[in-house]
Amino acid sequence: TVQKYSGSPVQEGFGTSFQEYSGLPAQENFGSSAKKSSNTLRIKSYQFGVRMIRLFQYLQRKREYTISSQIVRSGTSIGANVHEASKSESRADFIHKLMIAHKEMRETVFWLRLLKRGNYLPRGGYRSLRDDVDEIERILGKAIYTARKGKG
């Protein structure tokens, strides 16, 4: 069962193991036929989407409505586009979906920076979220590069 999130985005359970992080079973099926890096990207972007929902809830309680709405859209769109790419119809479609995910990621970084500057994130919150974004960006960049070179 999914547990309702009630704390700040950096409290216990936020960004630890997949099971604790998302409240979902650790064995959730993300597609056994996917390659390891693709599967890692899907899992990490999904986990990040969960973090964005929790951040949205946290910001709503702090009465920050505008940026919270923007960041939940862009932050969850990363995983949605990665998931879409996994079922793409062609290599070009695959690359296109990953490029959209990358653009959404850059937008999410913009909103995170504004939240940091506006002191809406608790201590350590920005760094934790940026670390996740940076990791996803590395994996996503490699996937795009590999797909463009026609490998894999």
Coordinates of C-alpha atoms in Angstrom, one line a residue:
T1 CA 0.0 0.0 0.0
V2 CA 1.1 3.6 -0.7
Q3 CA 1.6 5.6 2.5
K4 CA 0.4 9.2 2.6
Y5 CA 3.4 11.5 2.8
S6 CA 3.2 14.1 5.5
G7 CA 6.7 15.5 6.2
S8 CA 9.1 17.7 4.4
P9 CA 10.8 16.4 1.3
V10 CA 14.0 15.6 3.1
Q11 CA 12.6 13.7 6.1
E12 CA 13.1 10.0 6.8
G13 CA 12.1 7.8 3.9
F14 CA 12.5 10.5 1.3
G15 CA 15.3 9.4 -1.1
T16 CA 16.4 6.2 0.7
S17 CA 15.7 2.8 -0.8
F18 CA 13.1 2.4 -3.6
Q19 CA 10.6 0.7 -1.3
E20 CA 10.9 3.3 1.4
Y21 CA 11.1 6.1 -1.1
S22 CA 8.0 5.4 -3.1
G23 CA 5.9 3.3 -0.7
L24 CA 5.7 0.7 -3.5
P25 CA 6.9 -2.8 -3.4
A26 CA 10.6 -3.1 -4.3
Q27 CA 9.9 -5.8 -6.9
E28 CA 7.6 -3.6 -9.0
N29 CA 7.9 -4.7 -12.6
F30 CA 9.5 -2.0 -14.8
G31 CA 10.0 -4.4 -17.7
S32 CA 12.4 -7.4 -17.5
S33 CA 13.4 -7.2 -21.1
A34 CA 14.9 -3.7 -20.8
K35 CA 18.6 -3.2 -20.8
K36 CA 20.2 -2.4 -17.4
S37 CA 20.8 1.3 -18.1
S38 CA 17.4 1.8 -19.6
N39 CA 15.8 0.1 -16.6
T40 CA 17.9 2.2 -14.3
L41 CA 16.7 5.4 -16.1
R42 CA 13.1 4.3 -15.8
I43 CA 13.4 3.5 -12.1
K44 CA 15.3 6.6 -11.2
S45 CA 13.0 8.9 -13.2
Y46 CA 10.0 7.2 -11.6
Q47 CA 11.4 7.7 -8.2
F48 CA 12.2 11.3 -9.0
G49 CA 8.5 11.8 -10.1
V50 CA 7.4 10.4 -6.7
R51 CA 9.7 13.0 -5.0
M52 CA 8.2 15.7 -7.1
I53 CA 4.7 14.7 -5.9
R54 CA 5.9 14.8 -2.3
L55 CA 7.6 18.2 -2.9
F56 CA 4.3 19.5 -4.4
Q57 CA 2.4 18.4 -1.3
Y58 CA 5.0 20.0 0.9
L59 CA 4.9 23.3 -1.0
Q60 CA 1.1 23.3 -1.0
R61 CA 1.1 23.1 2.8
K62 CA 3.5 26.1 2.8
R63 CA 1.0 27.9 0.5
E64 CA 3.3 28.0 -2.5
Y65 CA 1.0 27.3 -5.3
T66 CA 2.5 28.6 -8.6
I67 CA 5.9 27.1 -8.6
S68 CA 4.6 23.9 -6.9
S69 CA 2.3 23.4 -9.9
Q70 CA 5.0 24.0 -12.4
I71 CA 7.6 21.7 -10.8
V72 CA 5.2 18.8 -10.3
R73 CA 4.4 19.0 -14.1
S74 CA 7.9 19.2 -15.3
G75 CA 9.4 16.8 -12.7
T76 CA 6.8 14.0 -13.3
S77 CA 7.0 14.6 -17.1
I78 CA 10.7 13.4 -17.1
G79 CA 9.6 9.9 -16.0
A80 CA 6.5 9.9 -18.2
N81 CA 8.6 10.6 -21.3
V82 CA 11.3 8.1 -20.4
H83 CA 8.5 5.5 -20.0
E84 CA 7.0 6.5 -23.4
A85 CA 10.5 6.2 -25.0
S86 CA 10.7 2.6 -23.8
K87 CA 7.8 1.7 -26.1
S88 CA 8.8 4.0 -29.0
E89 CA 8.0 3.1 -32.6
S90 CA 11.4 3.9 -34.0
R91 CA 14.9 5.0 -33.0
A92 CA 14.0 8.6 -34.0
D93 CA 10.9 8.5 -31.8
F94 CA 13.0 7.0 -28.9
I95 CA 15.5 9.9 -29.2
H96 CA 12.7 12.5 -29.5
K97 CA 11.0 11.3 -26.3
L98 CA 14.3 11.3 -24.4
M99 CA 15.1 14.8 -25.7
I100 CA 11.7 15.9 -24.3
A101 CA 12.5 14.3 -21.0
H102 CA 15.9 16.2 -21.0
K103 CA 14.1 19.5 -21.7
E104 CA 11.6 18.8 -18.8
M105 CA 14.6 18.0 -16.6
R106 CA 16.2 21.4 -17.4
E107 CA 12.9 23.2 -16.6
T108 CA 12.7 21.3 -13.3
V109 CA 16.2 22.5 -12.4
F110 CA 15.0 26.1 -13.1
W111 CA 12.1 25.7 -10.7
L112 CA 14.4 24.1 -8.1
R113 CA 16.7 27.0 -8.3
L114 CA 13.9 29.5 -7.8
L115 CA 12.6 27.5 -4.8
K116 CA 16.1 27.5 -3.3
R117 CA 16.5 31.2 -3.8
G118 CA 13.0 31.9 -2.3
N119 CA 13.9 29.8 0.8
Y120 CA 11.1 27.3 0.2
L121 CA 13.2 24.2 0.5
P122 CA 14.3 22.9 3.9
R123 CA 18.0 22.6 4.7
G124 CA 19.5 20.0 2.4
G125 CA 16.4 19.7 0.2
Y126 CA 17.9 21.5 -2.8
R127 CA 21.1 19.5 -2.8
S128 CA 19.3 16.2 -2.4
L129 CA 17.0 17.0 -5.3
R130 CA 19.8 18.3 -7.5
D131 CA 21.9 15.2 -6.8
D132 CA 18.9 13.1 -8.2
V133 CA 18.6 15.4 -11.2
D134 CA 22.3 15.3 -11.9
E135 CA 22.3 11.5 -11.8
I136 CA 19.3 11.2 -14.1
E137 CA 20.9 13.7 -16.5
R138 CA 24.1 11.6 -16.7
I139 CA 22.1 8.4 -17.5
L140 CA 19.7 10.2 -19.9
G141 CA 22.6 11.9 -21.7
K142 CA 24.4 8.6 -22.2
A143 CA 21.1 7.0 -23.5
I144 CA 20.6 9.8 -26.0
Y145 CA 24.3 9.7 -27.1
T146 CA 24.1 5.9 -27.5
A147 CA 20.9 6.0 -29.4
R148 CA 22.2 8.7 -31.8
K149 CA 25.3 6.6 -32.5
G150 CA 23.1 3.7 -33.4
K151 CA 24.5 1.4 -30.6
G152 CA 22.5 -0.9 -28.4

